Structures are given as structure tokens and as C-alpha cells.
């Protein structure tokens, strides 16, 4: 279960390190790191362990040709497998980076079964002015 938030940066080659607190949740049964990036809501990038993502994909895969939606087209077309280098860095896919408006500063946010990666300035603009107390009440907390 992902929770918490980290502020960090892309390096000069558009690589990032998934924070170690989150990385263990992305490790498979045999110690391999199998996870993917995909387009999330509000112009963020989501990261999900492949076994978890496969469950989500399975629920959408039965969509008939005549039922095809724009949302599923965008979702399936935005999935990129993560490929880590020897130092544990991964290149953020250019298409997703552009969609999210990410230049350098990023926020990685735990959201239950997924991570969200935001351009830092976009994240802070998104949460600006939110009445935390009333939003918390909506969650029943």
C-alpha cells in the first residue's frame, strides 16, 4: 500500500529514482522490479506494479469493439513498461512527461495501489485552496 509524498527531481537525462519506501511495493515475488507508467487523471503519471496493473487491464480487456471508449483508448495507449538501469534509475517516457508538464521538479505521491508522479508546480497548484477539513469529511475519516 503506497502512502506518503516525496519531492525530488529528474536528472539531466530525464531519469528518476522511485523513492526506496515505494520501490519495495513494486518488487515482484522473485525480487524483480516489474512496474509500468501510464497516464493518470489531472495530468499526472501513474505507476503501478505490473501484477496489479494486469488486474486492472483484465477488467477492461473484455470491452467489446463496439463498446470501445476514448478513455480506454487513452489508457491502453499510455502504458509504458519501466526499465531500470544498474543504478535503479528509470527514464520517464517522453510522451507522459510532456502530458504531465514535467521539466525537473517532481512530486511522487502514494495513492493506495498506485503512485502518482506530478510536476511539482502543477501539484501545488492543484491542491491550492482545497479545504482539507471538508474533503476529509467526504472521505468519512
Coordinates of C-alpha atoms in Angstrom, one line a residue:
X1 CA 0.0 0.0 0.0
X2 CA 1.5 3.3 -1.1
X3 CA 1.2 6.3 1.1
X4 CA 3.2 9.5 1.7
X5 CA 4.8 12.1 -0.6
X6 CA 8.4 12.8 -1.8
X7 CA 9.8 15.9 -3.5
X8 CA 12.6 15.1 -5.9
X9 CA 14.0 15.9 -9.4
X10 CA 14.6 14.3 -12.8
X11 CA 18.2 14.2 -13.7
X12 CA 19.6 15.7 -16.9
X13 CA 18.7 12.5 -18.9
X14 CA 15.0 12.6 -17.6
X15 CA 15.6 9.7 -15.3
X16 CA 14.2 9.4 -11.8
X17 CA 14.6 7.1 -8.9
X18 CA 11.5 5.7 -7.4
X19 CA 11.8 6.5 -3.6
X20 CA 13.0 3.4 -1.8
X21 CA 10.0 3.5 0.5
X22 CA 7.8 2.9 -2.6
X23 CA 10.2 0.7 -4.5
X24 CA 9.6 -2.4 -2.3
X25 CA 5.9 -2.3 -3.2
X26 CA 6.9 -2.5 -6.9
X27 CA 9.1 -5.7 -6.4
X28 CA 7.7 -9.0 -7.6
X29 CA 7.8 -12.3 -5.8
X30 CA 11.2 -13.2 -7.2
X31 CA 12.8 -9.8 -6.4
X32 CA 12.3 -8.4 -9.9
X33 CA 11.1 -4.9 -10.4
X34 CA 8.1 -5.1 -12.7
X35 CA 6.1 -1.9 -13.0
X36 CA 4.7 0.4 -15.6
X37 CA 3.9 4.1 -16.1
X38 CA 0.5 5.3 -17.5
X39 CA -1.5 8.4 -17.9
X40 CA -3.4 9.3 -14.8
X41 CA -6.1 11.8 -14.0
X42 CA -5.5 15.6 -13.6
X43 CA -2.4 15.3 -15.9
X44 CA -0.3 13.2 -13.5
X45 CA 1.6 10.0 -14.3
X46 CA 0.6 6.8 -12.5
X47 CA 3.0 4.0 -11.6
X48 CA 1.7 0.5 -10.8
X49 CA 3.2 -2.9 -10.1
X50 CA 2.6 -5.0 -13.2
X51 CA 0.6 -7.7 -11.4
X52 CA -1.7 -5.0 -10.0
X53 CA -1.9 -3.3 -13.4
X54 CA -2.7 -6.7 -15.1
X55 CA -5.8 -7.0 -12.8
X56 CA -6.9 -3.5 -14.0
X57 CA -6.3 -4.4 -17.6
X58 CA -8.2 -7.7 -17.3
X59 CA -11.2 -5.8 -16.1
X60 CA -11.1 -3.6 -19.2
X61 CA -9.9 -6.1 -21.7
X62 CA -13.4 -7.6 -22.2
X63 CA -14.7 -4.3 -23.6
X64 CA -16.2 -5.1 -27.0
X65 CA -15.2 -3.4 -30.2
X66 CA -18.5 -1.6 -30.3
X67 CA -18.1 -0.5 -26.7
X68 CA -14.6 1.0 -27.1
X69 CA -14.3 4.3 -25.3
X70 CA -12.0 7.2 -25.6
X71 CA -10.9 6.6 -22.0
X72 CA -9.8 3.1 -22.6
X73 CA -8.0 4.1 -25.9
X74 CA -6.1 6.8 -24.0
X75 CA -5.4 4.4 -21.1
X76 CA -4.1 1.4 -23.1
X77 CA -2.1 3.7 -25.4
X78 CA -0.3 5.4 -22.5
X79 CA 1.1 2.3 -20.8
X80 CA 4.9 2.1 -20.8
X81 CA 7.0 -0.6 -19.0
X82 CA 9.6 0.7 -16.7
X83 CA 13.2 -0.3 -17.5
X84 CA 15.6 0.4 -14.7
X85 CA 19.4 0.9 -15.2
X86 CA 22.0 -0.7 -13.0
X87 CA 21.7 2.2 -10.5
X88 CA 17.9 1.8 -10.2
X89 CA 17.1 4.9 -12.3
X90 CA 14.3 4.8 -14.9
X91 CA 13.7 7.1 -17.8
X92 CA 10.3 8.8 -17.6
X93 CA 8.6 8.3 -21.0
X94 CA 8.7 11.5 -23.1
X95 CA 5.0 11.3 -24.1
X96 CA 3.9 11.1 -20.4
X97 CA 6.5 13.7 -19.3
X98 CA 5.1 16.2 -21.9
X99 CA 1.5 15.4 -20.9
X100 CA 2.2 16.0 -17.2
X101 CA 4.2 19.2 -17.9
X102 CA 7.3 17.8 -16.1
X103 CA 10.5 19.7 -16.5
X104 CA 12.7 19.0 -13.5
X105 CA 10.9 19.2 -10.1
X106 CA 8.5 16.3 -9.3
X107 CA 6.3 15.0 -6.6
X108 CA 5.8 11.3 -6.1
X109 CA 2.7 10.6 -4.1
X110 CA 1.4 7.3 -2.7
X111 CA -2.3 6.6 -3.6
X112 CA -3.1 3.1 -2.3
X113 CA -2.4 0.6 -5.1
X114 CA -0.6 3.2 -7.3
X115 CA 1.9 6.0 -7.2
X116 CA 1.3 9.4 -8.9
X117 CA 4.1 11.5 -10.3
X118 CA 3.3 15.2 -10.7
X119 CA 5.1 18.2 -12.0
X120 CA 5.8 19.9 -8.6
X121 CA 4.3 23.3 -9.7
X122 CA 1.2 21.5 -11.1
X123 CA 0.7 19.5 -7.9
X124 CA 0.9 22.6 -5.6
X125 CA -1.5 24.5 -7.9
X126 CA -3.9 21.6 -7.8
X127 CA -4.0 21.4 -4.0
X128 CA -4.0 25.2 -3.5
X129 CA -7.2 26.4 -1.8
X130 CA -8.5 22.9 -1.0
X131 CA -10.5 22.9 2.2
X132 CA -8.8 19.9 3.7
X133 CA -11.3 19.5 6.6
X134 CA -14.3 19.3 4.3
X135 CA -12.5 17.0 1.9
X136 CA -11.5 14.7 4.8
X137 CA -15.2 14.6 5.9
X138 CA -16.2 13.5 2.4
X139 CA -13.8 10.5 2.8
X140 CA -15.6 9.6 6.1
X141 CA -12.4 10.0 8.1

